[in-house]
């Protein structure tokens, strides 16, 4: 206030001096505009983009004899080196039907609820491989450019394929040395159910994901052939008998808490039927509760980003999340639902 008054007095007595001082005062340049920073790419998104680019190079190599089959109904492509187009086309159709079952059970996909790094318009990429040499080449190609996935991928040389969730990529190798029997269409479609679950909700504990994938496979195709980690010969009756006495017996002998503690690897038939019973009930009778559970699980994984899909929710905490999503007496409701074997619903039209 005093400085302002002094300036007014000086300007009245010595106007030229004040004007001269004002003219010589340093002029400050306006602050430079801050350049907008490009959003950093999530490491998993970068890894997924690089993996897809590698597979595109492989597809362009005519020596692989890979042919592509594009779905007109869903965001997916099937690539296969099988000489006949029958198997790949059947796999494409089965996958479309399983994805329809997922849509029927889980509702329309709300992309606004996804993690930012998961938003991707790239189609699901499914590979159906017959030649062992090509299968090993795919593994070595991806392993060479990904130290994180290398141990996992190399271990898959002894199995029937692998699934890379962020890249929305699944490779199925028709390895008759490992599986005494298999259905190409079911195997690819089952893997697609896992990918679709991840696209919607991110990483999910294996027993939860496997139960839902089996339920979607049965809802769409009427049978279950493609349980993960189930090897050896299986009697044909077991494939179409999941809506039957074996599932009812598993519910009588075991509680759902047993299933939350089930690692799903190695495969256990009674536990698989128990998980199937819960997943069918959840998809058919309480889809909103299932949605709440999967969102809660996603929140758990989001809280541990440094571990990605390696994070493990304890069985006790998983049971708490289930109780919060479904409310009390879930086991009683599931058992009551299965007292009489539930008929398979029509999934061609979405529920309101």
mmCIF file with all atom_site columns, N, CA and C in Angstrom, residues 201-256:
data_model
loop_
_atom_site.group_PDB
_atom_site.id
_atom_site.type_symbol
_atom_site.label_atom_id
_atom_site.label_alt_id
_atom_site.label_comp_id
_atom_site.label_asym_id
_atom_site.label_entity_id
_atom_site.label_seq_id
_atom_site.pdbx_PDB_ins_code
_atom_site.Cartn_x
_atom_site.Cartn_y
_atom_site.Cartn_z
_atom_site.occupancy
_atom_site.B_iso_or_equiv
_atom_site.pdbx_formal_charge
_atom_site.auth_seq_id
_atom_site.auth_comp_id
_atom_site.auth_asym_id
_atom_site.auth_atom_id
_atom_site.pdbx_PDB_model_num
ATOM 1   N N  . UNK A 1 201 ? -12.461 -58.964 -18.289 1.00 0.00 ? 201 UNK A N  1
ATOM 2   C CA . UNK A 1 201 ? -12.192 -58.773 -16.862 1.00 0.00 ? 201 UNK A CA 1
ATOM 3   C C  . UNK A 1 201 ? -10.719 -58.805 -16.475 1.00 0.00 ? 201 UNK A C  1
ATOM 4   N N  . UNK A 1 202 ? -9.818  -59.007 -17.426 1.00 0.00 ? 202 UNK A N  1
ATOM 5   C CA . UNK A 1 202 ? -8.421  -59.119 -17.054 1.00 0.00 ? 202 UNK A CA 1
ATOM 6   C C  . UNK A 1 202 ? -8.116  -60.507 -16.512 1.00 0.00 ? 202 UNK A C  1
ATOM 7   N N  . UNK A 1 203 ? -7.032  -60.608 -15.756 1.00 0.00 ? 203 UNK A N  1
ATOM 8   C CA . UNK A 1 203 ? -6.615  -61.908 -15.230 1.00 0.00 ? 203 UNK A CA 1
ATOM 9   C C  . UNK A 1 203 ? -7.627  -62.435 -14.211 1.00 0.00 ? 203 UNK A C  1
ATOM 10  N N  . UNK A 1 204 ? -7.846  -63.736 -14.253 1.00 0.00 ? 204 UNK A N  1
ATOM 11  C CA . UNK A 1 204 ? -8.802  -64.412 -13.377 1.00 0.00 ? 204 UNK A CA 1
ATOM 12  C C  . UNK A 1 204 ? -8.151  -65.681 -12.849 1.00 0.00 ? 204 UNK A C  1
ATOM 13  N N  . UNK A 1 205 ? -8.330  -66.033 -11.573 1.00 0.00 ? 205 UNK A N  1
ATOM 14  C CA . UNK A 1 205 ? -7.766  -67.288 -11.066 1.00 0.00 ? 205 UNK A CA 1
ATOM 15  C C  . UNK A 1 205 ? -8.163  -68.462 -11.956 1.00 0.00 ? 205 UNK A C  1
ATOM 16  N N  . UNK A 1 206 ? -7.228  -69.361 -12.204 1.00 0.00 ? 206 UNK A N  1
ATOM 17  C CA . UNK A 1 206 ? -7.449  -70.461 -13.142 1.00 0.00 ? 206 UNK A CA 1
ATOM 18  C C  . UNK A 1 206 ? -8.704  -71.279 -12.842 1.00 0.00 ? 206 UNK A C  1
ATOM 19  N N  . UNK A 1 207 ? -8.978  -71.679 -11.587 1.00 0.00 ? 207 UNK A N  1
ATOM 20  C CA . UNK A 1 207 ? -10.194 -72.477 -11.365 1.00 0.00 ? 207 UNK A CA 1
ATOM 21  C C  . UNK A 1 207 ? -11.479 -71.734 -11.728 1.00 0.00 ? 207 UNK A C  1
ATOM 22  N N  . UNK A 1 208 ? -11.520 -70.424 -11.504 1.00 0.00 ? 208 UNK A N  1
ATOM 23  C CA . UNK A 1 208 ? -12.698 -69.635 -11.881 1.00 0.00 ? 208 UNK A CA 1
ATOM 24  C C  . UNK A 1 208 ? -12.815 -69.570 -13.398 1.00 0.00 ? 208 UNK A C  1
ATOM 25  N N  . UNK A 1 209 ? -11.705 -69.245 -14.057 1.00 0.00 ? 209 UNK A N  1
ATOM 26  C CA . UNK A 1 209 ? -11.717 -69.134 -15.521 1.00 0.00 ? 209 UNK A CA 1
ATOM 27  C C  . UNK A 1 209 ? -12.048 -70.465 -16.176 1.00 0.00 ? 209 UNK A C  1
ATOM 28  N N  . UNK A 1 210 ? -11.492 -71.538 -15.656 1.00 0.00 ? 210 UNK A N  1
ATOM 29  C CA . UNK A 1 210 ? -11.718 -72.857 -16.258 1.00 0.00 ? 210 UNK A CA 1
ATOM 30  C C  . UNK A 1 210 ? -13.160 -73.311 -16.067 1.00 0.00 ? 210 UNK A C  1
ATOM 31  N N  . UNK A 1 211 ? -13.747 -73.030 -14.914 1.00 0.00 ? 211 UNK A N  1
ATOM 32  C CA . UNK A 1 211 ? -15.148 -73.396 -14.678 1.00 0.00 ? 211 UNK A CA 1
ATOM 33  C C  . UNK A 1 211 ? -16.062 -72.665 -15.656 1.00 0.00 ? 211 UNK A C  1
ATOM 34  N N  . UNK A 1 212 ? -15.815 -71.379 -15.853 1.00 0.00 ? 212 UNK A N  1
ATOM 35  C CA . UNK A 1 212 ? -16.649 -70.591 -16.767 1.00 0.00 ? 212 UNK A CA 1
ATOM 36  C C  . UNK A 1 212 ? -16.442 -71.034 -18.205 1.00 0.00 ? 212 UNK A C  1
ATOM 37  N N  . UNK A 1 213 ? -15.199 -71.335 -18.588 1.00 0.00 ? 213 UNK A N  1
ATOM 38  C CA . UNK A 1 213 ? -14.920 -71.789 -19.953 1.00 0.00 ? 213 UNK A CA 1
ATOM 39  C C  . UNK A 1 213 ? -15.603 -73.123 -20.235 1.00 0.00 ? 213 UNK A C  1
ATOM 40  N N  . UNK A 1 214 ? -15.569 -74.032 -19.265 1.00 0.00 ? 214 UNK A N  1
ATOM 41  C CA . UNK A 1 214 ? -16.243 -75.327 -19.436 1.00 0.00 ? 214 UNK A CA 1
ATOM 42  C C  . UNK A 1 214 ? -17.755 -75.135 -19.545 1.00 0.00 ? 214 UNK A C  1
ATOM 43  N N  . UNK A 1 215 ? -18.294 -74.258 -18.729 1.00 0.00 ? 215 UNK A N  1
ATOM 44  C CA . UNK A 1 215 ? -19.735 -73.999 -18.783 1.00 0.00 ? 215 UNK A CA 1
ATOM 45  C C  . UNK A 1 215 ? -20.129 -73.408 -20.131 1.00 0.00 ? 215 UNK A C  1
ATOM 46  N N  . UNK A 1 216 ? -19.325 -72.478 -20.645 1.00 0.00 ? 216 UNK A N  1
ATOM 47  C CA . UNK A 1 216 ? -19.618 -71.878 -21.950 1.00 0.00 ? 216 UNK A CA 1
ATOM 48  C C  . UNK A 1 216 ? -19.513 -72.913 -23.060 1.00 0.00 ? 216 UNK A C  1
ATOM 49  N N  . UNK A 1 217 ? -18.527 -73.792 -22.955 1.00 0.00 ? 217 UNK A N  1
ATOM 50  C CA . UNK A 1 217 ? -18.373 -74.866 -23.947 1.00 0.00 ? 217 UNK A CA 1
ATOM 51  C C  . UNK A 1 217 ? -19.593 -75.777 -23.950 1.00 0.00 ? 217 UNK A C  1
ATOM 52  N N  . UNK A 1 218 ? -20.073 -76.126 -22.766 1.00 0.00 ? 218 UNK A N  1
ATOM 53  C CA . UNK A 1 218 ? -21.242 -77.002 -22.671 1.00 0.00 ? 218 UNK A CA 1
ATOM 54  C C  . UNK A 1 218 ? -22.515 -76.288 -23.115 1.00 0.00 ? 218 UNK A C  1
ATOM 55  N N  . UNK A 1 219 ? -22.666 -75.031 -22.735 1.00 0.00 ? 219 UNK A N  1
ATOM 56  C CA . UNK A 1 219 ? -23.842 -74.263 -23.137 1.00 0.00 ? 219 UNK A CA 1
ATOM 57  C C  . UNK A 1 219 ? -23.947 -74.164 -24.655 1.00 0.00 ? 219 UNK A C  1
ATOM 58  N N  . UNK A 1 220 ? -22.809 -73.986 -25.305 1.00 0.00 ? 220 UNK A N  1
ATOM 59  C CA . UNK A 1 220 ? -22.808 -73.771 -26.752 1.00 0.00 ? 220 UNK A CA 1
ATOM 60  C C  . UNK A 1 220 ? -22.802 -75.063 -27.551 1.00 0.00 ? 220 UNK A C  1
ATOM 61  N N  . UNK A 1 221 ? -22.033 -76.058 -27.094 1.00 0.00 ? 221 UNK A N  1
ATOM 62  C CA . UNK A 1 221 ? -21.772 -77.243 -27.905 1.00 0.00 ? 221 UNK A CA 1
ATOM 63  C C  . UNK A 1 221 ? -22.350 -78.524 -27.322 1.00 0.00 ? 221 UNK A C  1
ATOM 64  N N  . UNK A 1 222 ? -22.885 -78.454 -26.104 1.00 0.00 ? 222 UNK A N  1
ATOM 65  C CA . UNK A 1 222 ? -23.546 -79.609 -25.508 1.00 0.00 ? 222 UNK A CA 1
ATOM 66  C C  . UNK A 1 222 ? -22.621 -80.637 -24.901 1.00 0.00 ? 222 UNK A C  1
ATOM 67  N N  . UNK A 1 223 ? -21.315 -80.474 -25.073 1.00 0.00 ? 223 UNK A N  1
ATOM 68  C CA . UNK A 1 223 ? -20.327 -81.410 -24.541 1.00 0.00 ? 223 UNK A CA 1
ATOM 69  C C  . UNK A 1 223 ? -19.105 -80.634 -24.059 1.00 0.00 ? 223 UNK A C  1
ATOM 70  N N  . UNK A 1 224 ? -18.287 -81.322 -23.264 1.00 0.00 ? 224 UNK A N  1
ATOM 71  C CA . UNK A 1 224 ? -17.023 -80.730 -22.810 1.00 0.00 ? 224 UNK A CA 1
ATOM 72  C C  . UNK A 1 224 ? -15.894 -81.694 -23.158 1.00 0.00 ? 224 UNK A C  1
ATOM 73  N N  . UNK A 1 225 ? -15.018 -81.251 -24.041 1.00 0.00 ? 225 UNK A N  1
ATOM 74  C CA . UNK A 1 225 ? -13.874 -82.054 -24.454 1.00 0.00 ? 225 UNK A CA 1
ATOM 75  C C  . UNK A 1 225 ? -12.549 -81.402 -24.079 1.00 0.00 ? 225 UNK A C  1
ATOM 76  N N  . UNK A 1 226 ? -12.555 -80.126 -23.799 1.00 0.00 ? 226 UNK A N  1
ATOM 77  C CA . UNK A 1 226 ? -11.298 -79.380 -23.811 1.00 0.00 ? 226 UNK A CA 1
ATOM 78  C C  . UNK A 1 226 ? -10.852 -78.872 -22.446 1.00 0.00 ? 226 UNK A C  1
ATOM 79  N N  . UNK A 1 227 ? -11.173 -79.595 -21.372 1.00 0.00 ? 227 UNK A N  1
ATOM 80  C CA . UNK A 1 227 ? -10.683 -79.180 -20.056 1.00 0.00 ? 227 UNK A CA 1
ATOM 81  C C  . UNK A 1 227 ? -9.169  -79.020 -20.108 1.00 0.00 ? 227 UNK A C  1
ATOM 82  N N  . UNK A 1 228 ? -8.678  -77.937 -19.557 1.00 0.00 ? 228 UNK A N  1
ATOM 83  C CA . UNK A 1 228 ? -7.227  -77.758 -19.500 1.00 0.00 ? 228 UNK A CA 1
ATOM 84  C C  . UNK A 1 228 ? -6.613  -78.749 -18.516 1.00 0.00 ? 228 UNK A C  1
ATOM 85  N N  . UNK A 1 229 ? -5.436  -79.256 -18.876 1.00 0.00 ? 229 UNK A N  1
ATOM 86  C CA . UNK A 1 229 ? -4.640  -80.166 -18.039 1.00 0.00 ? 229 UNK A CA 1
ATOM 87  C C  . UNK A 1 229 ? -5.324  -81.512 -17.816 1.00 0.00 ? 229 UNK A C  1
ATOM 88  N N  . UNK A 1 230 ? -6.232  -81.873 -18.720 1.00 0.00 ? 230 UNK A N  1
ATOM 89  C CA . UNK A 1 230 ? -6.869  -83.187 -18.648 1.00 0.00 ? 230 UNK A CA 1
ATOM 90  C C  . UNK A 1 230 ? -6.290  -84.042 -19.768 1.00 0.00 ? 230 UNK A C  1
ATOM 91  N N  . UNK A 1 231 ? -5.452  -85.009 -19.422 1.00 0.00 ? 231 UNK A N  1
ATOM 92  C CA . UNK A 1 231 ? -4.762  -85.822 -20.413 1.00 0.00 ? 231 UNK A CA 1
ATOM 93  C C  . UNK A 1 231 ? -5.254  -87.264 -20.362 1.00 0.00 ? 231 UNK A C  1
ATOM 94  N N  . UNK A 1 232 ? -4.875  -88.015 -21.386 1.00 0.00 ? 232 UNK A N  1
ATOM 95  C CA . UNK A 1 232 ? -5.215  -89.436 -21.419 1.00 0.00 ? 232 UNK A CA 1
ATOM 96  C C  . UNK A 1 232 ? -6.580  -89.696 -22.012 1.00 0.00 ? 232 UNK A C  1
ATOM 97  N N  . UNK A 1 233 ? -6.946  -90.950 -22.082 1.00 0.00 ? 233 UNK A N  1
ATOM 98  C CA . UNK A 1 233 ? -8.216  -91.341 -22.685 1.00 0.00 ? 233 UNK A CA 1
ATOM 99  C C  . UNK A 1 233 ? -9.366  -91.073 -21.722 1.00 0.00 ? 233 UNK A C  1
ATOM 100 N N  . UNK A 1 234 ? -10.451 -90.573 -22.271 1.00 0.00 ? 234 UNK A N  1
ATOM 101 C CA . UNK A 1 234 ? -11.659 -90.297 -21.491 1.00 0.00 ? 234 UNK A CA 1
ATOM 102 C C  . UNK A 1 234 ? -12.834 -90.933 -22.208 1.00 0.00 ? 234 UNK A C  1
ATOM 103 N N  . UNK A 1 235 ? -13.630 -91.706 -21.490 1.00 0.00 ? 235 UNK A N  1
ATOM 104 C CA . UNK A 1 235 ? -14.780 -92.345 -22.118 1.00 0.00 ? 235 UNK A CA 1
ATOM 105 C C  . UNK A 1 235 ? -15.722 -91.295 -22.700 1.00 0.00 ? 235 UNK A C  1
ATOM 106 N N  . UNK A 1 236 ? -16.250 -91.593 -23.870 1.00 0.00 ? 236 UNK A N  1
ATOM 107 C CA . UNK A 1 236 ? -17.062 -90.622 -24.600 1.00 0.00 ? 236 UNK A CA 1
ATOM 108 C C  . UNK A 1 236 ? -18.263 -90.155 -23.789 1.00 0.00 ? 236 UNK A C  1
ATOM 109 N N  . UNK A 1 237 ? -18.813 -91.034 -22.951 1.00 0.00 ? 237 UNK A N  1
ATOM 110 C CA . UNK A 1 237 ? -20.004 -90.666 -22.189 1.00 0.00 ? 237 UNK A CA 1
ATOM 111 C C  . UNK A 1 237 ? -19.728 -89.495 -21.253 1.00 0.00 ? 237 UNK A C  1
ATOM 112 N N  . UNK A 1 238 ? -18.460 -89.340 -20.845 1.00 0.00 ? 238 UNK A N  1
ATOM 113 C CA . UNK A 1 238 ? -18.141 -88.266 -19.905 1.00 0.00 ? 238 UNK A CA 1
ATOM 114 C C  . UNK A 1 238 ? -18.200 -86.897 -20.561 1.00 0.00 ? 238 UNK A C  1
ATOM 115 N N  . UNK A 1 239 ? -18.126 -86.855 -21.879 1.00 0.00 ? 239 UNK A N  1
ATOM 116 C CA . UNK A 1 239 ? -18.115 -85.567 -22.566 1.00 0.00 ? 239 UNK A CA 1
ATOM 117 C C  . UNK A 1 239 ? -19.489 -84.904 -22.575 1.00 0.00 ? 239 UNK A C  1
ATOM 118 N N  . UNK A 1 240 ? -20.533 -85.698 -22.732 1.00 0.00 ? 240 UNK A N  1
ATOM 119 C CA . UNK A 1 240 ? -21.866 -85.104 -22.803 1.00 0.00 ? 240 UNK A CA 1
ATOM 120 C C  . UNK A 1 240 ? -22.683 -85.351 -21.543 1.00 0.00 ? 240 UNK A C  1
ATOM 121 N N  . UNK A 1 241 ? -22.036 -85.834 -20.491 1.00 0.00 ? 241 UNK A N  1
ATOM 122 C CA . UNK A 1 241 ? -22.769 -86.150 -19.271 1.00 0.00 ? 241 UNK A CA 1
ATOM 123 C C  . UNK A 1 241 ? -22.576 -85.160 -18.143 1.00 0.00 ? 241 UNK A C  1
ATOM 124 N N  . UNK A 1 242 ? -22.116 -83.959 -18.460 1.00 0.00 ? 242 UNK A N  1
ATOM 125 C CA . UNK A 1 242 ? -21.850 -82.994 -17.399 1.00 0.00 ? 242 UNK A CA 1
ATOM 126 C C  . UNK A 1 242 ? -23.122 -82.463 -16.753 1.00 0.00 ? 242 UNK A C  1
ATOM 127 N N  . UNK A 1 243 ? -24.200 -82.375 -17.495 1.00 0.00 ? 243 UNK A N  1
ATOM 128 C CA . UNK A 1 243 ? -25.499 -82.046 -16.882 1.00 0.00 ? 243 UNK A CA 1
ATOM 129 C C  . UNK A 1 243 ? -26.138 -83.351 -16.441 1.00 0.00 ? 243 UNK A C  1
ATOM 130 N N  . UNK A 1 244 ? -25.568 -83.959 -15.424 1.00 0.00 ? 244 UNK A N  1
ATOM 131 C CA . UNK A 1 244 ? -26.056 -85.254 -15.000 1.00 0.00 ? 244 UNK A CA 1
ATOM 132 C C  . UNK A 1 244 ? -25.628 -85.616 -13.598 1.00 0.00 ? 244 UNK A C  1
ATOM 133 N N  . UNK A 1 245 ? -25.630 -86.910 -13.316 1.00 0.00 ? 245 UNK A N  1
ATOM 134 C CA . UNK A 1 245 ? -25.426 -87.411 -11.956 1.00 0.00 ? 245 UNK A CA 1
ATOM 135 C C  . UNK A 1 245 ? -24.021 -87.155 -11.427 1.00 0.00 ? 245 UNK A C  1
ATOM 136 N N  . UNK A 1 246 ? -23.003 -87.142 -12.299 1.00 0.00 ? 246 UNK A N  1
ATOM 137 C CA . UNK A 1 246 ? -21.639 -86.894 -11.817 1.00 0.00 ? 246 UNK A CA 1
ATOM 138 C C  . UNK A 1 246 ? -21.518 -85.506 -11.190 1.00 0.00 ? 246 UNK A C  1
ATOM 139 N N  . UNK A 1 247 ? -22.163 -84.545 -11.800 1.00 0.00 ? 247 UNK A N  1
ATOM 140 C CA . UNK A 1 247 ? -22.134 -83.183 -11.254 1.00 0.00 ? 247 UNK A CA 1
ATOM 141 C C  . UNK A 1 247 ? -22.945 -83.108 -9.965  1.00 0.00 ? 247 UNK A C  1
ATOM 142 N N  . UNK A 1 248 ? -24.093 -83.758 -9.934  1.00 0.00 ? 248 UNK A N  1
ATOM 143 C CA . UNK A 1 248 ? -24.908 -83.778 -8.716  1.00 0.00 ? 248 UNK A CA 1
ATOM 144 C C  . UNK A 1 248 ? -24.154 -84.451 -7.572  1.00 0.00 ? 248 UNK A C  1
ATOM 145 N N  . UNK A 1 249 ? -23.440 -85.537 -7.874  1.00 0.00 ? 249 UNK A N  1
ATOM 146 C CA . UNK A 1 249 ? -22.673 -86.251 -6.855  1.00 0.00 ? 249 UNK A CA 1
ATOM 147 C C  . UNK A 1 249 ? -21.540 -85.380 -6.315  1.00 0.00 ? 249 UNK A C  1
ATOM 148 N N  . UNK A 1 250 ? -20.868 -84.660 -7.192  1.00 0.00 ? 250 UNK A N  1
ATOM 149 C CA . UNK A 1 250 ? -19.785 -83.776 -6.751  1.00 0.00 ? 250 UNK A CA 1
ATOM 150 C C  . UNK A 1 250 ? -20.312 -82.711 -5.800  1.00 0.00 ? 250 UNK A C  1
ATOM 151 N N  . UNK A 1 251 ? -21.518 -82.206 -6.073  1.00 0.00 ? 251 UNK A N  1
ATOM 152 C CA . UNK A 1 251 ? -22.126 -81.202 -5.200  1.00 0.00 ? 251 UNK A CA 1
ATOM 153 C C  . UNK A 1 251 ? -22.475 -81.770 -3.832  1.00 0.00 ? 251 UNK A C  1
ATOM 154 N N  . UNK A 1 252 ? -22.879 -83.037 -3.794  1.00 0.00 ? 252 UNK A N  1
ATOM 155 C CA . UNK A 1 252 ? -23.237 -83.666 -2.521  1.00 0.00 ? 252 UNK A CA 1
ATOM 156 C C  . UNK A 1 252 ? -21.999 -83.945 -1.673  1.00 0.00 ? 252 UNK A C  1
ATOM 157 N N  . UNK A 1 253 ? -20.913 -84.334 -2.317  1.00 0.00 ? 253 UNK A N  1
ATOM 158 C CA . UNK A 1 253 ? -19.715 -84.754 -1.590  1.00 0.00 ? 253 UNK A CA 1
ATOM 159 C C  . UNK A 1 253 ? -18.810 -83.593 -1.179  1.00 0.00 ? 253 UNK A C  1
ATOM 160 N N  . UNK A 1 254 ? -18.896 -82.495 -1.900  1.00 0.00 ? 254 UNK A N  1
ATOM 161 C CA . UNK A 1 254 ? -17.935 -81.410 -1.671  1.00 0.00 ? 254 UNK A CA 1
ATOM 162 C C  . UNK A 1 254 ? -18.649 -80.074 -1.492  1.00 0.00 ? 254 UNK A C  1
ATOM 163 N N  . UNK A 1 255 ? -18.011 -79.212 -0.716  1.00 0.00 ? 255 UNK A N  1
ATOM 164 C CA . UNK A 1 255 ? -18.507 -77.847 -0.570  1.00 0.00 ? 255 UNK A CA 1
ATOM 165 C C  . UNK A 1 255 ? -17.793 -76.920 -1.538  1.00 0.00 ? 255 UNK A C  1
ATOM 166 N N  . UNK A 1 256 ? -18.380 -75.770 -1.807  1.00 0.00 ? 256 UNK A N  1
ATOM 167 C CA . UNK A 1 256 ? -17.769 -74.836 -2.748  1.00 0.00 ? 256 UNK A CA 1
ATOM 168 C C  . UNK A 1 256 ? -16.427 -74.310 -2.255  1.00 0.00 ? 256 UNK A C  1
#
